[in-house]
Amino acid sequence: MEKRKKPSRQQVYTLLVQIGRKDGDGLPDGATGAALICYASGVDEAEAVRETVAILKQADTAPLDVAGYGTLAEREAQGHEIEPDERALMQRALDENAVIVAQMTPFFGDEAQA
């Protein structure tokens, strides 16, 4: 009998993660923290958040806050324009069951953090 592969329940979620300073975090000198745009796979957003926080802690960063922006379908339904390179990173996160840090914006002391 031929085994059929179950369809994956994994989806990719877009997350905005704010990190604080920690020794060895790799942030630029003078930065007070950073915002990271991440694409993370999970069966639900809570799992994607847990995996992202765990990976960032392993990478010697100090995650402070995570905001979820939903799946690709949810973002499209909200009218977000999603560029082909962003779609490619989302697909990579799904294919590799991974957390992809797509963008890092450092904060410097005089900037307001949300």
GROMACS .gro file of N, CA, C and O in nm:
model
  456
    1MET      N    1   0.082  -0.119   0.000
    1MET     CA    2   0.000   0.000   0.000
    1MET      C    3   0.087   0.125   0.000
    1MET      O    4   0.186   0.132   0.070
    2GLU      N    5   0.045   0.220  -0.075
    2GLU     CA    6   0.120   0.345  -0.087
    2GLU      C    7   0.085   0.438   0.029
    2GLU      O    8  -0.033   0.458   0.060
    3LYS      N    9   0.189   0.489   0.094
    3LYS     CA   10   0.167   0.584   0.205
    3LYS      C   11   0.148   0.723   0.147
    3LYS      O   12   0.229   0.769   0.067
    4ARG      N   13   0.044   0.788   0.191
    4ARG     CA   14   0.022   0.926   0.150
    4ARG      C   15   0.073   1.018   0.258
    4ARG      O   16   0.048   0.997   0.377
    5LYS      N   17   0.143   1.121   0.215
    5LYS     CA   18   0.193   1.219   0.310
    5LYS      C   19   0.078   1.309   0.352
    5LYS      O   20   0.003   1.359   0.268
    6LYS      N   21   0.062   1.325   0.483
    6LYS     CA   22  -0.043   1.413   0.532
    6LYS      C   23  -0.011   1.556   0.492
    6LYS      O   24   0.104   1.598   0.498
    7PRO      N   25  -0.113   1.631   0.453
    7PRO     CA   26  -0.085   1.772   0.424
    7PRO      C   27  -0.039   1.844   0.551
    7PRO      O   28  -0.093   1.821   0.658
    8SER      N   29   0.061   1.925   0.536
    8SER     CA   30   0.116   1.996   0.650
    8SER      C   31   0.018   2.100   0.700
    8SER      O   32  -0.048   2.168   0.622
    9ARG      N   33   0.009   2.113   0.831
    9ARG     CA   34  -0.074   2.217   0.890
    9ARG      C   35   0.009   2.343   0.916
    9ARG      O   36  -0.042   2.442   0.966
   10GLN      N   37   0.137   2.334   0.886
   10GLN     CA   38   0.227   2.447   0.908
   10GLN      C   39   0.186   2.565   0.819
   10GLN      O   40   0.150   2.548   0.704
   11GLN      N   41   0.194   2.683   0.876
   11GLN     CA   42   0.175   2.807   0.803
   11GLN      C   43   0.288   2.901   0.843
   11GLN      O   44   0.356   2.878   0.941
   12VAL      N   45   0.305   3.006   0.766
   12VAL     CA   46   0.409   3.104   0.798
   12VAL      C   47   0.341   3.230   0.850
   12VAL      O   48   0.246   3.281   0.789
   13TYR      N   49   0.393   3.279   0.961
   13TYR     CA   50   0.341   3.399   1.025
   13TYR      C   51   0.445   3.510   1.017
   13TYR      O   52   0.565   3.485   1.031
   14THR      N   53   0.398   3.632   0.995
   14THR     CA   54   0.485   3.749   0.996
   14THR      C   55   0.483   3.806   1.137
   14THR      O   56   0.375   3.834   1.191
   15LEU      N   57   0.602   3.821   1.194
   15LEU     CA   58   0.614   3.870   1.332
   15LEU      C   59   0.707   3.990   1.338
   15LEU      O   60   0.808   3.995   1.268
   16LEU      N   61   0.672   4.086   1.422
   16LEU     CA   62   0.759   4.199   1.452
   16LEU      C   63   0.808   4.178   1.594
   16LEU      O   64   0.727   4.174   1.688
   17VAL      N   65   0.939   4.161   1.609
   17VAL     CA   66   0.998   4.133   1.741
   17VAL      C   67   1.086   4.249   1.782
   17VAL      O   68   1.173   4.291   1.706
   18GLN      N   69   1.063   4.302   1.901
   18GLN     CA   70   1.151   4.404   1.956
   18GLN      C   71   1.248   4.335   2.051
   18GLN      O   72   1.206   4.254   2.134
   19ILE      N   73   1.376   4.368   2.036
   19ILE     CA   74   1.477   4.310   2.124
   19ILE      C   75   1.550   4.421   2.197
   19ILE      O   76   1.565   4.532   2.146
   20GLY      N   77   1.595   4.388   2.317
   20GLY     CA   78   1.676   4.479   2.396
   20GLY      C   79   1.823   4.444   2.380
   20GLY      O   80   1.860   4.359   2.300
   21ARG      N   81   1.907   4.506   2.458
   21ARG     CA   82   2.051   4.481   2.451
   21ARG      C   83   2.090   4.365   2.540
   21ARG      O   84   2.032   4.342   2.645
   22LYS      N   85   2.192   4.294   2.495
   22LYS     CA   86   2.249   4.183   2.570
   22LYS      C   87   2.392   4.166   2.519
   22LYS      O   88   2.417   4.184   2.400
   23ASP      N   89   2.485   4.132   2.607
   23ASP     CA   90   2.623   4.110   2.564
   23ASP      C   91   2.627   4.009   2.451
   23ASP      O   92   2.563   3.904   2.458
   24GLY      N   93   2.700   4.042   2.345
   24GLY     CA   94   2.716   3.952   2.232
   24GLY      C   95   2.600   3.947   2.137
   24GLY      O   96   2.591   3.856   2.055
   25ASP      N   97   2.509   4.046   2.144
   25ASP     CA   98   2.390   4.042   2.059
   25ASP      C   99   2.415   4.084   1.914
   25ASP      O  100   2.330   4.066   1.828
   26GLY      N  101   2.532   4.141   1.886
   26GLY     CA  102   2.564   4.179   1.748
   26GLY      C  103   2.502   4.308   1.700
   26GLY      O  104   2.517   4.345   1.584
   27LEU      N  105   2.433   4.381   1.787
   27LEU     CA  106   2.375   4.509   1.748
   27LEU      C  107   2.485   4.614   1.739
   27LEU      O  108   2.589   4.604   1.804
   28PRO      N  109   2.463   4.718   1.659
   28PRO     CA  110   2.565   4.823   1.644
   28PRO      C  111   2.592   4.896   1.775
   28PRO      O  112   2.504   4.906   1.861
   29ASP      N  113   2.714   4.948   1.788
   29ASP     CA  114   2.749   5.029   1.905
   29ASP      C  115   2.652   5.145   1.917
   29ASP      O  116   2.618   5.208   1.818
   30GLY      N  117   2.607   5.171   2.037
   30GLY     CA  118   2.517   5.283   2.062
   30GLY      C  119   2.370   5.248   2.046
   30GLY      O  120   2.283   5.326   2.082
   31ALA      N  121   2.339   5.132   1.991
   31ALA     CA  122   2.199   5.092   1.975
   31ALA      C  123   2.141   5.053   2.111
   31ALA      O  124   2.210   4.996   2.195
   32THR      N  125   2.015   5.086   2.132
   32THR     CA  126   1.947   5.050   2.256
   32THR      C  127   1.863   4.925   2.240
   32THR      O  128   1.808   4.873   2.336
   33GLY      N  129   1.849   4.878   2.119
   33GLY     CA  130   1.770   4.760   2.087
   33GLY      C  131   1.746   4.758   1.938
   33GLY      O  132   1.811   4.830   1.861
   34ALA      N  133   1.649   4.676   1.895
   34ALA     CA  134   1.620   4.668   1.753
   34ALA      C  135   1.481   4.609   1.731
   34ALA      O  136   1.424   4.547   1.820
   35ALA      N  137   1.430   4.631   1.612
   35ALA     CA  138   1.307   4.568   1.566
   35ALA      C  139   1.345   4.469   1.457
   35ALA      O  140   1.424   4.502   1.368
   36LEU      N  141   1.290   4.349   1.466
   36LEU     CA  142   1.317   4.245   1.367
   36LEU      C  143   1.187   4.204   1.300
   36LEU      O  144   1.087   4.181   1.369
   37ILE      N  145   1.187   4.197   1.169
   37ILE     CA  146   1.076   4.136   1.095
   37ILE      C  147   1.116   3.991   1.072
   37ILE      O  148   1.221   3.964   1.014
   38CYS      N  149   1.032   3.900   1.121
   38CYS     CA  150   1.061   3.757   1.109
   38CYS      C  151   0.946   3.686   1.040
   38CYS      O  152   0.829   3.725   1.056
   39TYR      N  153   0.981   3.583   0.966
   39TYR     CA  154   0.881   3.492   0.909
   39TYR      C  155   0.906   3.358   0.979
   39TYR      O  156   1.017   3.305   0.973
   40ALA      N  157   0.803   3.307   1.047
   40ALA     CA  158   0.820   3.186   1.126
   40ALA      C  159   0.709   3.088   1.096
   40ALA      O  160   0.592   3.126   1.087
   41SER      N  161   0.746   2.961   1.082
   41SER     CA  162   0.646   2.859   1.055
   41SER      C  163   0.593   2.804   1.187
   41SER      O  164   0.662   2.802   1.289
   42GLY      N  165   0.467   2.760   1.182
   42GLY     CA  166   0.405   2.698   1.298
   42GLY      C  167   0.266   2.652   1.263
   42GLY      O  168   0.209   2.696   1.163
   43VAL      N  169   0.209   2.565   1.346
   43VAL     CA  170   0.072   2.521   1.321
   43VAL      C  171  -0.027   2.629   1.363
   43VAL      O  172  -0.141   2.630   1.318
   44ASP      N  173   0.019   2.720   1.448
   44ASP     CA  174  -0.061   2.837   1.484
   44ASP      C  175   0.035   2.950   1.521
   44ASP      O  176   0.157   2.929   1.530
   45GLU      N  177  -0.020   3.069   1.539
   45GLU     CA  178   0.067   3.184   1.566
   45GLU      C  179   0.141   3.170   1.699
   45GLU      O  180   0.257   3.210   1.710
   46ALA      N  181   0.076   3.110   1.798
   46ALA     CA  182   0.141   3.093   1.929
   46ALA      C  183   0.267   3.007   1.915
   46ALA      O  184   0.371   3.039   1.975
   47GLU      N  185   0.260   2.900   1.836
   47GLU     CA  186   0.378   2.816   1.817
   47GLU      C  187   0.487   2.893   1.742
   47GLU      O  188   0.605   2.884   1.778
   48ALA      N  189   0.448   2.971   1.642
   48ALA     CA  190   0.546   3.050   1.566
   48ALA      C  191   0.617   3.150   1.658
   48ALA      O  192   0.738   3.168   1.650
   49VAL      N  193   0.542   3.212   1.748
   49VAL     CA  194   0.600   3.307   1.844
   49VAL      C  195   0.696   3.234   1.938
   49VAL      O  196   0.809   3.280   1.960
   50ARG      N  197   0.653   3.121   1.993
   50ARG     CA  198   0.740   3.045   2.086
   50ARG      C  199   0.871   3.005   2.018
   50ARG      O  200   0.980   3.019   2.076
   51GLU      N  201   0.862   2.955   1.895
   51GLU     CA  202   0.981   2.912   1.823
   51GLU      C  203   1.073   3.031   1.794
   51GLU      O  204   1.195   3.020   1.807
   52THR      N  205   1.014   3.142   1.756
   52THR     CA  206   1.093   3.261   1.724
   52THR      C  207   1.167   3.311   1.848
   52THR      O  208   1.287   3.339   1.842
   53VAL      N  209   1.098   3.321   1.960
   53VAL     CA  210   1.161   3.367   2.084
   53VAL      C  211   1.273   3.272   2.125
   53VAL      O  212   1.383   3.315   2.163
   54ALA      N  213   1.249   3.141   2.113
   54ALA     CA  214   1.352   3.043   2.150
   54ALA      C  215   1.476   3.057   2.062
   54ALA      O  216   1.589   3.056   2.112
   55ILE      N  217   1.457   3.073   1.933
   55ILE     CA  218   1.570   3.088   1.839
   55ILE      C  219   1.646   3.217   1.868
   55ILE      O  220   1.770   3.218   1.869
   56LEU      N  221   1.574   3.326   1.892
   56LEU     CA  222   1.641   3.454   1.919
   56LEU      C  223   1.719   3.449   2.050
   56LEU      O  224   1.827   3.507   2.060
   57LYS      N  225   1.667   3.378   2.149
   57LYS     CA  226   1.742   3.363   2.275
   57LYS      C  227   1.868   3.281   2.252
   57LYS      O  228   1.974   3.313   2.308
   58GLN      N  229   1.860   3.176   2.170
   58GLN     CA  230   1.979   3.096   2.137
   58GLN      C  231   2.083   3.181   2.065
   58GLN      O  232   2.202   3.154   2.074
   59ALA      N  233   2.037   3.284   1.993
   59ALA     CA  234   2.127   3.371   1.918
   59ALA      C  235   2.179   3.487   2.004
   59ALA      O  236   2.229   3.586   1.951
   60ASP      N  237   2.166   3.474   2.136
   60ASP     CA  238   2.214   3.575   2.230
   60ASP      C  239   2.149   3.711   2.213
   60ASP      O  240   2.214   3.815   2.228
   61THR      N  241   2.020   3.712   2.182
   61THR     CA  242   1.946   3.838   2.183
   61THR      C  243   1.847   3.834   2.298
   61THR      O  244   1.824   3.729   2.359
   62ALA      N  245   1.787   3.948   2.327
   62ALA     CA  246   1.693   3.959   2.439
   62ALA      C  247   1.556   4.003   2.387
   62ALA      O  248   1.524   4.122   2.386
   63PRO      N  249   1.472   3.908   2.341
   63PRO     CA  250   1.339   3.945   2.291
   63PRO      C  251   1.255   4.008   2.403
   63PRO      O  252   1.250   3.956   2.514
   64LEU      N  253   1.192   4.121   2.371
   64LEU     CA  254   1.110   4.193   2.469
   64LEU      C  255   0.962   4.184   2.438
   64LEU      O  256   0.879   4.173   2.527
   65ASP      N  257   0.927   4.192   2.308
   65ASP     CA  258   0.787   4.199   2.268
   65ASP      C  259   0.773   4.140   2.128
   65ASP      O  260   0.862   4.158   2.045
   66VAL      N  261   0.661   4.072   2.104
   66VAL     CA  262   0.633   4.015   1.973
   66VAL      C  263   0.493   4.056   1.932
   66VAL      O  264   0.398   4.037   2.008
   67ALA      N  265   0.480   4.112   1.812
   67ALA     CA  266   0.349   4.144   1.755
   67ALA      C  267   0.331   4.059   1.630
   67ALA      O  268   0.420   4.052   1.545
   68GLY      N  269   0.216   3.994   1.620
   68GLY     CA  270   0.187   3.909   1.505
   68GLY      C  271   0.106   3.984   1.401
   68GLY      O  272   0.014   4.059   1.435
   69TYR      N  273   0.140   3.961   1.274
   69TYR     CA  274   0.067   4.024   1.163
   69TYR      C  275  -0.005   3.921   1.078
   69TYR      O  276  -0.058   3.955   0.973
   70GLY      N  277  -0.007   3.794   1.123
   70GLY     CA  278  -0.085   3.692   1.055
   70GLY      C  279  -0.011   3.617   0.946
   70GLY      O  280   0.108   3.636   0.923
   71THR      N  281  -0.088   3.532   0.878
   71THR     CA  282  -0.035   3.451   0.768
   71THR      C  283  -0.037   3.532   0.639
   71THR      O  284  -0.093   3.642   0.634
   72LEU      N  285   0.019   3.475   0.535
   72LEU     CA  286   0.016   3.539   0.403
   72LEU      C  287  -0.127   3.569   0.362
   72LEU      O  288  -0.159   3.681   0.322
   73ALA      N  289  -0.216   3.470   0.375
   73ALA     CA  290  -0.356   3.489   0.335
   73ALA      C  291  -0.423   3.599   0.419
   73ALA      O  292  -0.499   3.681   0.365
   74GLU      N  293  -0.395   3.600   0.548
   74GLU     CA  294  -0.455   3.702   0.634
   74GLU      C  295  -0.404   3.841   0.597
   74GLU      O  296  -0.481   3.938   0.594
   75ARG      N  297  -0.276   3.852   0.569
   75ARG     CA  298  -0.219   3.982   0.530
   75ARG      C  299  -0.276   4.029   0.397
   75ARG      O  300  -0.306   4.147   0.380
   76GLU      N  301  -0.291   3.936   0.302
   76GLU     CA  302  -0.351   3.974   0.173
   76GLU      C  303  -0.495   4.021   0.191
   76GLU      O  304  -0.536   4.119   0.129
   77ALA      N  305  -0.569   3.954   0.279
   77ALA     CA  306  -0.708   3.993   0.306
   77ALA      C  307  -0.716   4.133   0.368
   77ALA      O  308  -0.814   4.204   0.349
   78GLN      N  309  -0.609   4.173   0.439
   78GLN     CA  310  -0.603   4.305   0.501
   78GLN      C  311  -0.556   4.411   0.402
   78GLN      O  312  -0.546   4.529   0.435
   79GLY      N  313  -0.520   4.368   0.280
   79GLY     CA  314  -0.478   4.462   0.177
   79GLY      C  315  -0.329   4.492   0.176
   79GLY      O  316  -0.285   4.585   0.108
   80HIS      N  317  -0.249   4.414   0.248
   80HIS     CA  318  -0.104   4.434   0.247
   80HIS      C  319  -0.048   4.399   0.110
   80HIS      O  320  -0.087   4.299   0.050
   81GLU      N  321   0.043   4.482   0.061
   81GLU     CA  322   0.115   4.449  -0.062
   81GLU      C  323   0.237   4.368  -0.023
   81GLU      O  324   0.317   4.413   0.059
   82ILE      N  325   0.250   4.251  -0.082
   82ILE     CA  326   0.359   4.161  -0.044
   82ILE      C  327   0.446   4.138  -0.167
   82ILE      O  328   0.400   4.083  -0.268
   83GLU      N  329   0.569   4.185  -0.158
   83GLU     CA  330   0.664   4.177  -0.270
   83GLU      C  331   0.709   4.033  -0.295
   83GLU      O  332   0.708   3.951  -0.203
   84PRO      N  333   0.753   4.003  -0.417
   84PRO     CA  334   0.799   3.868  -0.450
   84PRO      C  335   0.913   3.818  -0.360
   84PRO      O  336   0.914   3.701  -0.322
   85ASP      N  337   1.008   3.907  -0.324
   85ASP     CA  338   1.118   3.861  -0.238
   85ASP      C  339   1.068   3.825  -0.098
   85ASP      O  340   1.117   3.732  -0.034
   86GLU      N  341   0.966   3.897  -0.050
   86GLU     CA  342   0.906   3.867   0.080
   86GLU      C  343   0.833   3.731   0.072
   86GLU      O  344   0.844   3.649   0.163
   87ARG      N  345   0.762   3.708  -0.037
   87ARG     CA  346   0.694   3.579  -0.057
   87ARG      C  347   0.796   3.465  -0.061
   87ARG      O  348   0.771   3.357  -0.006
   88ALA      N  349   0.910   3.489  -0.124
   88ALA     CA  350   1.014   3.386  -0.133
   88ALA      C  351   1.068   3.352   0.006
   88ALA      O  352   1.092   3.234   0.037
   89LEU      N  353   1.088   3.453   0.091
   89LEU     CA  354   1.135   3.427   0.228
   89LEU      C  355   1.030   3.351   0.308
   89LEU      O  356   1.064   3.262   0.386
   90MET      N  357   0.903   3.385   0.288
   90MET     CA  358   0.795   3.313   0.356
   90MET      C  359   0.794   3.166   0.312
   90MET      O  360   0.779   3.076   0.396
   91GLN      N  361   0.811   3.143   0.183
   91GLN     CA  362   0.812   3.006   0.132
   91GLN      C  363   0.931   2.929   0.189
   91GLN      O  364   0.920   2.812   0.225
   92ARG      N  365   1.046   2.997   0.199
   92ARG     CA  366   1.164   2.933   0.256
   92ARG      C  367   1.140   2.894   0.402
   92ARG      O  368   1.177   2.783   0.445
   93ALA      N  369   1.077   2.983   0.479
   93ALA     CA  370   1.046   2.951   0.618
   93ALA      C  371   0.955   2.828   0.626
   93ALA      O  372   0.975   2.742   0.712
   94LEU      N  373   0.859   2.819   0.535
   94LEU     CA  374   0.769   2.704   0.533
   94LEU      C  375   0.843   2.577   0.491
   94LEU      O  376   0.833   2.474   0.558
   95ASP      N  377   0.920   2.585   0.383
   95ASP     CA  378   0.993   2.468   0.332
   95ASP      C  379   1.092   2.413   0.434
   95ASP      O  380   1.109   2.292   0.445
   96GLU      N  381   1.158   2.502   0.506
   96GLU     CA  382   1.262   2.462   0.601
   96GLU      C  383   1.212   2.451   0.745
   96GLU      O  384   1.290   2.422   0.834
   97ASN      N  385   1.081   2.476   0.765
   97ASN     CA  386   1.024   2.479   0.900
   97ASN      C  387   1.113   2.563   0.990
   97ASN      O  388   1.167   2.516   1.090
   98ALA      N  389   1.133   2.688   0.950
   98ALA     CA  390   1.235   2.773   1.010
   98ALA      C  391   1.180   2.909   1.050
   98ALA      O  392   1.068   2.945   1.019
   99VAL      N  393   1.268   2.981   1.121
   99VAL     CA  394   1.245   3.122   1.151
   99VAL      C  395   1.345   3.200   1.066
   99VAL      O  396   1.465   3.178   1.074
  100ILE      N  397   1.294   3.290   0.984
  100ILE     CA  398   1.378   3.372   0.897
  100ILE      C  399   1.371   3.516   0.947
  100ILE      O  400   1.262   3.572   0.959
  101VAL      N  401   1.486   3.574   0.981
  101VAL     CA  402   1.491   3.716   1.016
  101VAL      C  403   1.513   3.791   0.886
  101VAL      O  404   1.619   3.782   0.824
  102ALA      N  405   1.410   3.862   0.841
  102ALA     CA  406   1.414   3.927   0.711
  102ALA      C  407   1.470   4.068   0.716
  102ALA      O  408   1.526   4.116   0.618
  103GLN      N  409   1.453   4.135   0.830
  103GLN     CA  410   1.497   4.274   0.840
  103GLN      C  411   1.528   4.306   0.985
  103GLN      O  412   1.457   4.259   1.076
  104MET      N  413   1.632   4.387   1.006
  104MET     CA  414   1.669   4.431   1.140
  104MET      C  415   1.689   4.582   1.136
  104MET      O  416   1.764   4.632   1.054
  105THR      N  417   1.615   4.652   1.220
  105THR     CA  418   1.628   4.797   1.230
  105THR      C  419   1.670   4.832   1.372
  105THR      O  420   1.593   4.814   1.466
  106PRO      N  421   1.797   4.878   1.390
  106PRO     CA  422   1.841   4.911   1.526
  106PRO      C  423   1.775   5.040   1.576
  106PRO      O  424   1.740   5.128   1.497
  107PHE      N  425   1.757   5.047   1.708
  107PHE     CA  426   1.708   5.167   1.774
  107PHE      C  427   1.825   5.235   1.842
  107PHE      O  428   1.911   5.169   1.899
  108PHE      N  429   1.825   5.366   1.838
  108PHE     CA  430   1.924   5.445   1.909
  108PHE      C  431   1.849   5.533   2.007
  108PHE      O  432   1.738   5.577   1.980
  109GLY      N  433   1.907   5.558   2.124
  109GLY     CA  434   1.846   5.622   2.239
  109GLY      C  435   1.735   5.721   2.222
  109GLY      O  436   1.643   5.724   2.300
  110ASP      N  437   1.735   5.804   2.116
  110ASP     CA  438   1.635   5.910   2.105
  110ASP      C  439   1.511   5.870   2.029
  110ASP      O  440   1.423   5.952   2.007
  111GLU      N  441   1.500   5.744   1.987
  111GLU     CA  442   1.384   5.700   1.910
  111GLU      C  443   1.277   5.642   2.002
  111GLU      O  444   1.308   5.573   2.098
  112ALA      N  445   1.152   5.669   1.972
  112ALA     CA  446   1.042   5.612   2.050
  112ALA      C  447   1.017   5.469   2.003
  112ALA      O  448   1.011   5.443   1.885
  113GLN      N  449   1.007   5.379   2.098
  113GLN     CA  450   0.975   5.240   2.066
  113GLN      C  451   0.827   5.217   2.094
  113GLN      O  452   0.775   5.262   2.194
  114ALA      N  453   0.763   5.148   2.003
  114ALA     CA  454   0.617   5.123   2.018
  114ALA      C  455   0.591   5.021   2.126
  114ALA      O  456   0.665   4.935   2.156
   0.00000   0.00000   0.00000
